[in-house]
JSON list of C-alpha atoms in Angstrom, two decimals:
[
{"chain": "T", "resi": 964, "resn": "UNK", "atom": "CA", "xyz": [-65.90, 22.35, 10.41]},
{"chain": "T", "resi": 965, "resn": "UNK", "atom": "CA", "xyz": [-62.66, 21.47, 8.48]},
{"chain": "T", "resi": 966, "resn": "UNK", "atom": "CA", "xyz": [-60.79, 20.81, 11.84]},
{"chain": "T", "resi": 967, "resn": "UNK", "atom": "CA", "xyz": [-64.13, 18.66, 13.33]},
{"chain": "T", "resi": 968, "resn": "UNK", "atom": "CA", "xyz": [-64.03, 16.47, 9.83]},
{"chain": "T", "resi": 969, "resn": "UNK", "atom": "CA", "xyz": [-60.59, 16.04, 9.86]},
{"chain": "T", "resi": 970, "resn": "UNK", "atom": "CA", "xyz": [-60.69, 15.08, 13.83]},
{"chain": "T", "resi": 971, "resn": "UNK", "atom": "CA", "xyz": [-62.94, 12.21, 13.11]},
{"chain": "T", "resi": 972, "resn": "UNK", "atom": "CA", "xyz": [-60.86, 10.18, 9.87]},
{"chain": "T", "resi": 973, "resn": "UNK", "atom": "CA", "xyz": [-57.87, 10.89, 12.51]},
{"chain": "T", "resi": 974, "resn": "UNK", "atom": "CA", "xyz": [-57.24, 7.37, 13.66]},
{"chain": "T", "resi": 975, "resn": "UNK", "atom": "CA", "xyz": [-55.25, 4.55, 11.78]},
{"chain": "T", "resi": 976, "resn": "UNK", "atom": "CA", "xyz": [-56.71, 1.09, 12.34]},
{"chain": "T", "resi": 977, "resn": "UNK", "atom": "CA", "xyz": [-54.99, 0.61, 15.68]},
{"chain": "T", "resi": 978, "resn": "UNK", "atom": "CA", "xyz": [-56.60, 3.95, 16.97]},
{"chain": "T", "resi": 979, "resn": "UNK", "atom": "CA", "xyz": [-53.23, 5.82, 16.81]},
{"chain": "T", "resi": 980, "resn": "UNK", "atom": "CA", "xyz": [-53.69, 9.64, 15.13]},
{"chain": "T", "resi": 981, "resn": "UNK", "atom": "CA", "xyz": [-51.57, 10.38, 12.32]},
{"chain": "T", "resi": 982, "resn": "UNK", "atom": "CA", "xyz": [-51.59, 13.77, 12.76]},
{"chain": "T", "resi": 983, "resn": "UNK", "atom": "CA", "xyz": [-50.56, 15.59, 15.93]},
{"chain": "T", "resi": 984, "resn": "UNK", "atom": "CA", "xyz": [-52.62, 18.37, 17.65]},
{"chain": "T", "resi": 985, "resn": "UNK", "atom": "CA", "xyz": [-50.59, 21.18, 16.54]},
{"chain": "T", "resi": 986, "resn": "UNK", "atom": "CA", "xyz": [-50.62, 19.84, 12.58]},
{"chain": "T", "resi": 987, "resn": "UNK", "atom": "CA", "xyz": [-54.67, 20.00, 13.03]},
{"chain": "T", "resi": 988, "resn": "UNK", "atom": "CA", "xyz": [-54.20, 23.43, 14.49]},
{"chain": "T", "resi": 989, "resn": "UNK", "atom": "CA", "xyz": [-52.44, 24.67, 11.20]},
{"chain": "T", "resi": 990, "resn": "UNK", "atom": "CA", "xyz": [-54.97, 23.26, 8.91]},
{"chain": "T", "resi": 991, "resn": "UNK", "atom": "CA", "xyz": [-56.10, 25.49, 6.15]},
{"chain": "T", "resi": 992, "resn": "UNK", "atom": "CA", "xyz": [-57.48, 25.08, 3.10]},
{"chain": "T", "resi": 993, "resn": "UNK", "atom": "CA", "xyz": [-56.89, 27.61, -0.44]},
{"chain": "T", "resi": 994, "resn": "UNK", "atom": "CA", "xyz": [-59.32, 26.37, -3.34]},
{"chain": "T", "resi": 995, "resn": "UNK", "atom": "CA", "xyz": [-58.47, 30.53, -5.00]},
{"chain": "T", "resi": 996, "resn": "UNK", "atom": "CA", "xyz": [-54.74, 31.66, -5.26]},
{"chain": "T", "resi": 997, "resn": "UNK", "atom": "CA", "xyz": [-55.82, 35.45, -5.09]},
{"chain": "T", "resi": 998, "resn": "UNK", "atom": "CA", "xyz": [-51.81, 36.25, -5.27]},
{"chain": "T", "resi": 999, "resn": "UNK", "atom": "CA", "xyz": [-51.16, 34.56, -8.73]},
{"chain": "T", "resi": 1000, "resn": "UNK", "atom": "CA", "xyz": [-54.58, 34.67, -10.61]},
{"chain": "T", "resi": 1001, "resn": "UNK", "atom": "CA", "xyz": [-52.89, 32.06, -13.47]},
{"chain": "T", "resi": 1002, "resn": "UNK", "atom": "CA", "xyz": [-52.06, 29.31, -10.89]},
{"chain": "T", "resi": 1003, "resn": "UNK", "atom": "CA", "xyz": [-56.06, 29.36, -10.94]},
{"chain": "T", "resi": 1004, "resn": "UNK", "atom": "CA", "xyz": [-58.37, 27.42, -13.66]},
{"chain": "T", "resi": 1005, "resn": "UNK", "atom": "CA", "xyz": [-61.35, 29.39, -14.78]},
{"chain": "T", "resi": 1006, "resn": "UNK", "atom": "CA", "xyz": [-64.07, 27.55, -16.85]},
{"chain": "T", "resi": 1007, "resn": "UNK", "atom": "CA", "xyz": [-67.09, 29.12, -18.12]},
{"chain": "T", "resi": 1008, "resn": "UNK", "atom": "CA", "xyz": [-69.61, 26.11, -19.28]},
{"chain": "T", "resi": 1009, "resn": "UNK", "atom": "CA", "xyz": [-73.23, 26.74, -20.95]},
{"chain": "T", "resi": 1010, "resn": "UNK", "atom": "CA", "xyz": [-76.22, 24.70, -20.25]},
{"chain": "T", "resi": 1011, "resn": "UNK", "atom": "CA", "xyz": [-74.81, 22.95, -16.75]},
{"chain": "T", "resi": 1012, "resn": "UNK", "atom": "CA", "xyz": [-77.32, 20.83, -15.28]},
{"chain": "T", "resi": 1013, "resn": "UNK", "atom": "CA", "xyz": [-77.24, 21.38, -11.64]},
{"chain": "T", "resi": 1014, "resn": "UNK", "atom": "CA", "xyz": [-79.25, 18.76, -9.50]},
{"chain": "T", "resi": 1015, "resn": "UNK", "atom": "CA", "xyz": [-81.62, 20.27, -6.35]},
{"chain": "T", "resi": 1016, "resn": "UNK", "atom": "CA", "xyz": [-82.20, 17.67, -3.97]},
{"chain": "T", "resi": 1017, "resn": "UNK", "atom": "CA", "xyz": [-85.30, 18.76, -2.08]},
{"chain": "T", "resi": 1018, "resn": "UNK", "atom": "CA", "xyz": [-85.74, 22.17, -4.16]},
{"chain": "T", "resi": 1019, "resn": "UNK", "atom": "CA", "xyz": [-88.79, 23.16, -6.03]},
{"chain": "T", "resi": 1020, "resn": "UNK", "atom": "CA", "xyz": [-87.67, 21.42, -9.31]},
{"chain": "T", "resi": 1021, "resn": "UNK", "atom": "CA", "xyz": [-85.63, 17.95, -9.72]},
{"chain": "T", "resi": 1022, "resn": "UNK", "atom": "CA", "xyz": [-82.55, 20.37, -11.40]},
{"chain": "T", "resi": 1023, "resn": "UNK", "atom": "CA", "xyz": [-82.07, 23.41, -13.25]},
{"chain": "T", "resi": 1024, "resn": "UNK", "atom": "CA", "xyz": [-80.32, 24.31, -16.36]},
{"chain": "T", "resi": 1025, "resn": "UNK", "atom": "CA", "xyz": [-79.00, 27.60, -16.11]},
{"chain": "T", "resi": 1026, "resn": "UNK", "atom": "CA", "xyz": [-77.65, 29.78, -19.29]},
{"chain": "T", "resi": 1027, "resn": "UNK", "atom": "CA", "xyz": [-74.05, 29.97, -17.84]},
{"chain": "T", "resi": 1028, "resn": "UNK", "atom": "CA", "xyz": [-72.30, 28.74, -14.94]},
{"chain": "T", "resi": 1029, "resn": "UNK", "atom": "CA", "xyz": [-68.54, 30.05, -14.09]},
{"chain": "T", "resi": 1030, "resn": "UNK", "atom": "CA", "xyz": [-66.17, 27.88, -12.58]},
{"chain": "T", "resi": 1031, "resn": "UNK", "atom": "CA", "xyz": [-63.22, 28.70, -10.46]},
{"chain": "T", "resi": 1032, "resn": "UNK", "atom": "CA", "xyz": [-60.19, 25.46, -9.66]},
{"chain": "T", "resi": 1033, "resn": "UNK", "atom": "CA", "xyz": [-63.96, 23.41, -9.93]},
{"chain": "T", "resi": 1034, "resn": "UNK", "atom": "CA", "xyz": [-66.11, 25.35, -7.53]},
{"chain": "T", "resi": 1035, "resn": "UNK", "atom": "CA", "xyz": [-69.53, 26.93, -9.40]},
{"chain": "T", "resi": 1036, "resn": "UNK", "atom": "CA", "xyz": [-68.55, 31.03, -8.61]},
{"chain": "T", "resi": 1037, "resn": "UNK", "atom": "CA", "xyz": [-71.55, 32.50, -10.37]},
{"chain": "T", "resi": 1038, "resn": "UNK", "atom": "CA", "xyz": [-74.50, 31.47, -12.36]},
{"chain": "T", "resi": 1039, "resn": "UNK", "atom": "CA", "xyz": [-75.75, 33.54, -14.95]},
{"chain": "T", "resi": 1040, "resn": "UNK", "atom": "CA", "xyz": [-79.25, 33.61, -16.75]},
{"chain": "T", "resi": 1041, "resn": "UNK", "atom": "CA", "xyz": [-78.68, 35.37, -20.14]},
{"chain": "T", "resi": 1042, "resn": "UNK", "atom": "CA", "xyz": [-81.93, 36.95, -21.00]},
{"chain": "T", "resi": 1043, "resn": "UNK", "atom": "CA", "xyz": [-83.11, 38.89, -23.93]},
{"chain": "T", "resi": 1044, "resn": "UNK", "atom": "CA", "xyz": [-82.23, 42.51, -24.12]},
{"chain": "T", "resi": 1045, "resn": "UNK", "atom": "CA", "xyz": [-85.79, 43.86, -25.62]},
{"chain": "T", "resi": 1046, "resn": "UNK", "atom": "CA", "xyz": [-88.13, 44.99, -22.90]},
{"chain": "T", "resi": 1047, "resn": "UNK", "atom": "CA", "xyz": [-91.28, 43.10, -25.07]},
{"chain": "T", "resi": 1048, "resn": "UNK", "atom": "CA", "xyz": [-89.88, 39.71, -24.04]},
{"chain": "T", "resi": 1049, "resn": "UNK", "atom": "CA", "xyz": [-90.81, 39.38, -20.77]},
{"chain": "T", "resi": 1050, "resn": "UNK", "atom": "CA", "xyz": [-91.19, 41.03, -17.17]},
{"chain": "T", "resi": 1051, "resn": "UNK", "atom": "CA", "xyz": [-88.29, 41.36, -15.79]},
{"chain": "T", "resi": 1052, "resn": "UNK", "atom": "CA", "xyz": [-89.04, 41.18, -12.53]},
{"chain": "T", "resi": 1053, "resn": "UNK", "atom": "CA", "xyz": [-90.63, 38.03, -13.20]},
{"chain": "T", "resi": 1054, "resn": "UNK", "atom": "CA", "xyz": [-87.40, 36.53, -14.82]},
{"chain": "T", "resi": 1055, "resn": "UNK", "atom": "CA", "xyz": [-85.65, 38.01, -11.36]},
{"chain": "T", "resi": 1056, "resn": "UNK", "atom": "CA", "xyz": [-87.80, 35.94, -9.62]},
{"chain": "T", "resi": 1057, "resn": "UNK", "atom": "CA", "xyz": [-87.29, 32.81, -11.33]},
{"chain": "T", "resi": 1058, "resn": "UNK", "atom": "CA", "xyz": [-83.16, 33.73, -10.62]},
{"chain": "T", "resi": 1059, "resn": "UNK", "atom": "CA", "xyz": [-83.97, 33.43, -6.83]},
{"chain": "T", "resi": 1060, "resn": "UNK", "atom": "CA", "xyz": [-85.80, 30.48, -7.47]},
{"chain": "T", "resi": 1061, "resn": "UNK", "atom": "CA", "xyz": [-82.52, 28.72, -9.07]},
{"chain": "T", "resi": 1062, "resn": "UNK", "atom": "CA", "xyz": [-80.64, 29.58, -5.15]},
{"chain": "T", "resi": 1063, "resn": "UNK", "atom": "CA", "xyz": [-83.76, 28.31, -2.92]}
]
């Protein structure tokens, strides 16, 4: 998809491409350096309003979301520990909900 993207923005205004075929070929991207974890930024933020476009709610607020170099990783919902509070499997529902 990268290499289809890139194909199409590959004209200057006279129609000449600025990059040549074997340049697109070697096209990669790496958002995680998985070889040196501190050249990465990792950002936990609480209470991260997250839009849904055509979901079952306008946006969700979830407890925690986990950031790594800017790209939401995981989303956590931190619920209470007592067994009392609520049905679980309930609250596991409404965590599937937050990924339709």
């Amino acid at each position: 998809m990268l290499l289809r993207t890139v194909n199409n923005i590959n004209r200057s205004e006279s129609g000449e491409t600025w990059l040549t075929d074997s340049q697109l070929e070697q096209l990669y991207n790496d958002f995680i350096d998985f070889d040196n974890w501190e050249a990465n930024e990792f950002i936990a933020i609480n209470q991260f309003r997250l839009d849904t476009p055509g979901g079952v709610k306008e946006f969700i607020i979830p407890d925690v979301v986990l950031f790594v170099n800017g790209l939401s990783m995981v989303v956590i919902e931190c619920k209470e520990a007592s067994g009392y509070a609520s049905d679980p499997m309930e609250k596991l529902k409404h965590g599937v909900e937050y990924m339709a």
